[in-house]
């Protein structure tokens, strides 16, 4: 019984001792973790880590029975000098070899990091270096002994980007070579990782699918060239600005200083990019090749290159096959030099669409060069080379596209206005070759030059079959030289009315438009063409005047000078010399006149046109004239005209008189004409003479012959006057004379009256004095004065009615001539002028 009780008491005592021991151990552990394990422990563990090749400082140690030793505030250095910090960790679990610990030796076999944070400087030697803050860091480092170091399941997050890392290294105790190139390679690998993370940071990630960067490193650190790192990058949808990437995946490896991406795949919900790349970590440059049909404009804008193609739109995805170089300077975004081929369908530029665009492309991230560019439309194509460098665009191009396509490109400069004045037909063709440059920021800073040939077009309503010109253009001037043009007269009213050639040809040495002052200079114009359609392109008022002259054939013209446009009309001074071998119709006083052999000099000045040395044949006689036409304000024509020995018969025919007359008419006139009518507004004065004719066969005086026969005798009535003369004045289309004179061997005629050219009406008084034998015969008929008779004619010019009326006192101008005795012989009235 006592024996049983003793055993029971011993058991109770043992339990109390164990409990007390546990309390003491727990209290000691709590106290140790509260104050930290002894410095000797920390020092031993730091030595043990150094023996394994990891040089570290530990801030504090704690022991957890089920986990091991926890080290707080751990700094890891690159070497035993502790001069470069390569990592910081807040909490690390250290597992030591317990068998050796029992013998008093500390050997670290494993390090665990779970749910802590890790700070890695990109450049340990630079105190201002960027730090990679790894959150939710976890992983295990195994140090089984020998030369082996293994990292398993290392992971964490940097700026929302997941990192996964594994490593199997040999010779880690010896560390990497101290050669500068090897240290630089290690530094560049860290910087590359930092830059990749930096590129991904601005992107918005798909929720639940952040980018993943996975690396696995293997190699012998005694031979840095054998170190190999496999790299894998994967991400779900990414968005930045206008770019949306639905998937990213890349695989590659790092060998020494060389990064090789064997595959790079990007998708953007409609297109993809596939490529590969080699990148030298030390030189920070590399090469790549790719094939892409990604949405190109947002990518260009993201790389700050959108301005190069700001007006380009792709209705379908462009295909780009390219190779190139990559440079990633320190502290700068990467730049690319791309060389390849771009092809796209349905490309918009400005207000136009190309059905197909193809070009060789070279782009260095700043400057763009397009070579062998071909843009195809249903109505033609453009072949070009384009260089976009800084703010300047240089180009050379050939095209068969029409003017309507190009006018929108130049709508802000004078060339656009010129192109808008062209109109096209179904048969229009264009063949142009130009070179030029333009500023992207200043629409006024541009110039270009080349040659253009066009067919079946019209400029300001003037059609032409073919035109060719060499040009040099900029914002200040448009200079066209060595121009040739073949005008199309198939629809020209003048040709239809009078016949003539279907075409007319002209050469122009130069046509130059100057913006300031606003002038158009034409030099060396020559050819055979109708003048009005040509001048209508530049001087519509002058063209309207020339349309009054109906050229039956194309006259030969040459000219040069300056035309002042709307802003500078006072600069106009343009000279033309023209001759025509054919007929020219001119409508005057209701009569179509037919001119022949016309030749003249015309000078166009501000608001007026001067016609000098105008000469032509009319009614088988020469006519000469000088004319000034005021075209500004109220139209006014002033001038002088003289004619010599015009056929009176031809004149009668032209005026529509049934009775033909004989003789010739000579005279001159100074005139002023204003207003729009043919004869209304005509004023002037002059003289006219009849020679070698039969006055009373003239239709106007013809009805007077029977009356004269009745008054005197039949023979006397038909006694012909072969010459006549008078001076006249014209006021508002009404011609008046007070000194009409003619005679025969027995008769003297004087007269005064008017001919209304507007109404075609005659009102005239003729007084006759009979002398000699005829005077004796008429004695019984003398009413007042010996031998004096008076006749009055009124009515239409073609057939006036003449009556014998009571004699009235004549004007003083007529008395002397009327009473003077007729001479037996005389050379004509012109001798008594």
mmCIF file of N, CA and C in Angstrom, residues 60-110:
data_model
loop_
_atom_site.group_PDB
_atom_site.id
_atom_site.type_symbol
_atom_site.label_atom_id
_atom_site.label_comp_id
_atom_site.label_asym_id
_atom_site.label_seq_id
_atom_site.Cartn_x
_atom_site.Cartn_y
_atom_site.Cartn_z
ATOM 1 N N UNK A 60 17.978 40.782 -35.615
ATOM 2 C CA UNK A 60 17.505 40.118 -34.400
ATOM 3 C C UNK A 60 17.111 38.699 -34.747
ATOM 4 N N UNK A 61 17.278 37.798 -33.769
ATOM 5 C CA UNK A 61 16.910 36.397 -33.937
ATOM 6 C C UNK A 61 15.828 36.006 -32.934
ATOM 7 N N UNK A 62 14.907 35.166 -33.388
ATOM 8 C CA UNK A 62 13.908 34.556 -32.513
ATOM 9 C C UNK A 62 13.810 33.091 -32.879
ATOM 10 N N UNK A 63 13.374 32.313 -31.940
ATOM 11 C CA UNK A 63 13.269 30.881 -32.173
ATOM 12 C C UNK A 63 11.826 30.463 -32.007
ATOM 13 N N UNK A 64 11.325 29.732 -32.981
ATOM 14 C CA UNK A 64 9.984 29.149 -32.916
ATOM 15 C C UNK A 64 10.137 27.638 -33.014
ATOM 16 N N UNK A 65 9.666 26.926 -31.990
ATOM 17 C CA UNK A 65 9.929 25.484 -31.893
ATOM 18 C C UNK A 65 9.499 24.709 -33.130
ATOM 19 N N UNK A 66 8.363 25.050 -33.715
ATOM 20 C CA UNK A 66 7.864 24.278 -34.840
ATOM 21 C C UNK A 66 8.366 24.784 -36.180
ATOM 22 N N UNK A 67 9.041 25.955 -36.194
ATOM 23 C CA UNK A 67 9.499 26.529 -37.467
ATOM 24 C C UNK A 67 11.017 26.609 -37.554
ATOM 25 N N UNK A 68 11.623 27.083 -36.509
ATOM 26 C CA UNK A 68 13.054 27.245 -36.515
ATOM 27 C C UNK A 68 13.423 28.642 -36.050
ATOM 28 N N UNK A 69 14.592 29.099 -36.490
ATOM 29 C CA UNK A 69 15.102 30.400 -36.073
ATOM 30 C C UNK A 69 14.626 31.449 -37.082
ATOM 31 N N UNK A 70 14.004 32.490 -36.544
ATOM 32 C CA UNK A 70 13.540 33.585 -37.395
ATOM 33 C C UNK A 70 14.495 34.749 -37.282
ATOM 34 N N UNK A 71 14.986 35.212 -38.450
ATOM 35 C CA UNK A 71 15.905 36.354 -38.483
ATOM 36 C C UNK A 71 15.157 37.567 -39.018
ATOM 37 N N UNK A 72 15.238 38.675 -38.270
ATOM 38 C CA UNK A 72 14.586 39.917 -38.684
ATOM 39 C C UNK A 72 15.624 40.895 -39.245
ATOM 40 N N UNK A 73 15.135 41.771 -40.163
ATOM 41 C CA UNK A 73 15.953 42.855 -40.730
ATOM 42 C C UNK A 73 17.289 42.318 -41.236
ATOM 43 N N UNK A 74 17.194 41.474 -42.254
ATOM 44 C CA UNK A 74 18.386 40.831 -42.806
ATOM 45 C C UNK A 74 18.874 41.644 -44.004
ATOM 46 N N UNK A 75 20.181 41.944 -43.997
ATOM 47 C CA UNK A 75 20.833 42.589 -45.134
ATOM 48 C C UNK A 75 21.803 41.601 -45.754
ATOM 49 N N UNK A 76 21.730 41.450 -47.044
ATOM 50 C CA UNK A 76 22.608 40.542 -47.771
ATOM 51 C C UNK A 76 23.568 41.366 -48.596
ATOM 52 N N UNK A 77 24.850 41.042 -48.518
ATOM 53 C CA UNK A 77 25.896 41.807 -49.199
ATOM 54 C C UNK A 77 26.490 40.983 -50.324
ATOM 55 N N UNK A 78 27.178 41.680 -51.219
ATOM 56 C CA UNK A 78 27.766 41.002 -52.375
ATOM 57 C C UNK A 78 29.015 40.222 -52.024
ATOM 58 N N UNK A 79 29.754 40.661 -50.957
ATOM 59 C CA UNK A 79 30.972 39.950 -50.590
ATOM 60 C C UNK A 79 31.257 40.189 -49.114
ATOM 61 N N UNK A 80 32.401 39.661 -48.673
ATOM 62 C CA UNK A 80 32.737 39.700 -47.242
ATOM 63 C C UNK A 80 33.028 41.114 -46.759
ATOM 64 N N UNK A 81 33.271 42.048 -47.674
ATOM 65 C CA UNK A 81 33.563 43.418 -47.236
ATOM 66 C C UNK A 81 32.307 44.149 -46.789
ATOM 67 N N UNK A 82 31.172 43.565 -47.064
ATOM 68 C CA UNK A 82 29.881 44.193 -46.708
ATOM 69 C C UNK A 82 29.757 45.620 -47.263
ATOM 70 N N UNK A 83 30.329 45.823 -48.451
ATOM 71 C CA UNK A 83 30.296 47.164 -49.045
ATOM 72 C C UNK A 83 29.082 47.382 -49.948
ATOM 73 N N UNK A 84 28.515 46.295 -50.479
ATOM 74 C CA UNK A 84 27.381 46.444 -51.390
ATOM 75 C C UNK A 84 26.216 45.606 -50.895
ATOM 76 N N UNK A 85 25.115 46.274 -50.643
ATOM 77 C CA UNK A 85 23.902 45.582 -50.234
ATOM 78 C C UNK A 85 23.170 45.137 -51.496
ATOM 79 N N UNK A 86 22.917 43.841 -51.553
ATOM 80 C CA UNK A 86 22.228 43.335 -52.742
ATOM 81 C C UNK A 86 20.798 42.930 -52.434
ATOM 82 N N UNK A 87 20.419 42.863 -51.138
ATOM 83 C CA UNK A 87 19.033 42.531 -50.796
ATOM 84 C C UNK A 87 18.775 42.851 -49.337
ATOM 85 N N UNK A 88 17.500 43.141 -49.072
ATOM 86 C CA UNK A 88 17.032 43.328 -47.691
ATOM 87 C C UNK A 88 15.751 42.514 -47.528
ATOM 88 N N UNK A 89 15.644 41.831 -46.365
ATOM 89 C CA UNK A 89 14.450 41.044 -46.080
ATOM 90 C C UNK A 89 13.996 41.339 -44.664
ATOM 91 N N UNK A 90 12.697 41.428 -44.496
ATOM 92 C CA UNK A 90 12.178 41.749 -43.159
ATOM 93 C C UNK A 90 12.167 40.530 -42.236
ATOM 94 N N UNK A 91 11.815 39.356 -42.773
ATOM 95 C CA UNK A 91 11.749 38.147 -41.946
ATOM 96 C C UNK A 91 12.232 36.961 -42.756
ATOM 97 N N UNK A 92 13.169 36.171 -42.161
ATOM 98 C CA UNK A 92 13.710 34.977 -42.806
ATOM 99 C C UNK A 92 13.782 33.860 -41.769
ATOM 100 N N UNK A 93 13.265 32.670 -42.125
ATOM 101 C CA UNK A 93 13.362 31.498 -41.248
ATOM 102 C C UNK A 93 14.634 30.754 -41.618
ATOM 103 N N UNK A 94 15.490 30.529 -40.610
ATOM 104 C CA UNK A 94 16.778 29.878 -40.807
ATOM 105 C C UNK A 94 16.696 28.466 -40.218
ATOM 106 N N UNK A 95 16.991 27.464 -41.042
ATOM 107 C CA UNK A 95 16.994 26.079 -40.578
ATOM 108 C C UNK A 95 18.452 25.609 -40.525
ATOM 109 N N UNK A 96 18.874 25.140 -39.364
ATOM 110 C CA UNK A 96 20.267 24.729 -39.158
ATOM 111 C C UNK A 96 20.338 23.217 -39.018
ATOM 112 N N UNK A 97 21.530 22.659 -39.217
ATOM 113 C CA UNK A 97 21.786 21.218 -39.061
ATOM 114 C C UNK A 97 21.860 20.899 -37.566
ATOM 115 N N UNK A 98 20.796 20.193 -37.038
ATOM 116 C CA UNK A 98 20.707 19.945 -35.590
ATOM 117 C C UNK A 98 21.787 18.987 -35.108
ATOM 118 N N UNK A 99 22.223 18.074 -35.962
ATOM 119 C CA UNK A 99 23.274 17.114 -35.531
ATOM 120 C C UNK A 99 24.573 17.847 -35.252
ATOM 121 N N UNK A 100 24.882 18.832 -36.134
ATOM 122 C CA UNK A 100 26.104 19.602 -35.896
ATOM 123 C C UNK A 100 25.902 20.611 -34.792
ATOM 124 N N UNK A 101 24.624 21.087 -34.661
ATOM 125 C CA UNK A 101 24.370 22.034 -33.584
ATOM 126 C C UNK A 101 24.579 21.364 -32.237
ATOM 127 N N UNK A 102 24.262 20.047 -32.151
ATOM 128 C CA UNK A 102 24.471 19.312 -30.885
ATOM 129 C C UNK A 102 25.952 19.219 -30.556
ATOM 130 N N UNK A 103 26.777 19.285 -31.559
ATOM 131 C CA UNK A 103 28.220 19.243 -31.316
ATOM 132 C C UNK A 103 28.807 20.643 -31.201
ATOM 133 N N UNK A 104 27.889 21.671 -31.200
ATOM 134 C CA UNK A 104 28.350 23.049 -31.004
ATOM 135 C C UNK A 104 28.719 23.759 -32.270
ATOM 136 N N UNK A 105 28.359 23.203 -33.408
ATOM 137 C CA UNK A 105 28.632 23.840 -34.680
ATOM 138 C C UNK A 105 27.322 24.286 -35.318
ATOM 139 N N UNK A 106 27.354 25.450 -35.956
ATOM 140 C CA UNK A 106 26.176 25.991 -36.611
ATOM 141 C C UNK A 106 26.387 25.911 -38.133
ATOM 142 N N UNK A 107 25.480 25.198 -38.763
ATOM 143 C CA UNK A 107 25.502 25.100 -40.224
ATOM 144 C C UNK A 107 24.081 25.331 -40.746
ATOM 145 N N UNK A 108 23.927 26.357 -41.620
ATOM 146 C CA UNK A 108 22.613 26.706 -42.167
ATOM 147 C C UNK A 108 22.352 25.822 -43.387
ATOM 148 N N UNK A 109 21.222 25.113 -43.359
ATOM 149 C CA UNK A 109 20.846 24.246 -44.469
ATOM 150 C C UNK A 109 19.741 24.845 -45.351
ATOM 151 N N UNK A 110 18.912 25.738 -44.761
ATOM 152 C CA UNK A 110 17.767 26.230 -45.521
ATOM 153 C C UNK A 110 17.366 27.612 -45.026
#
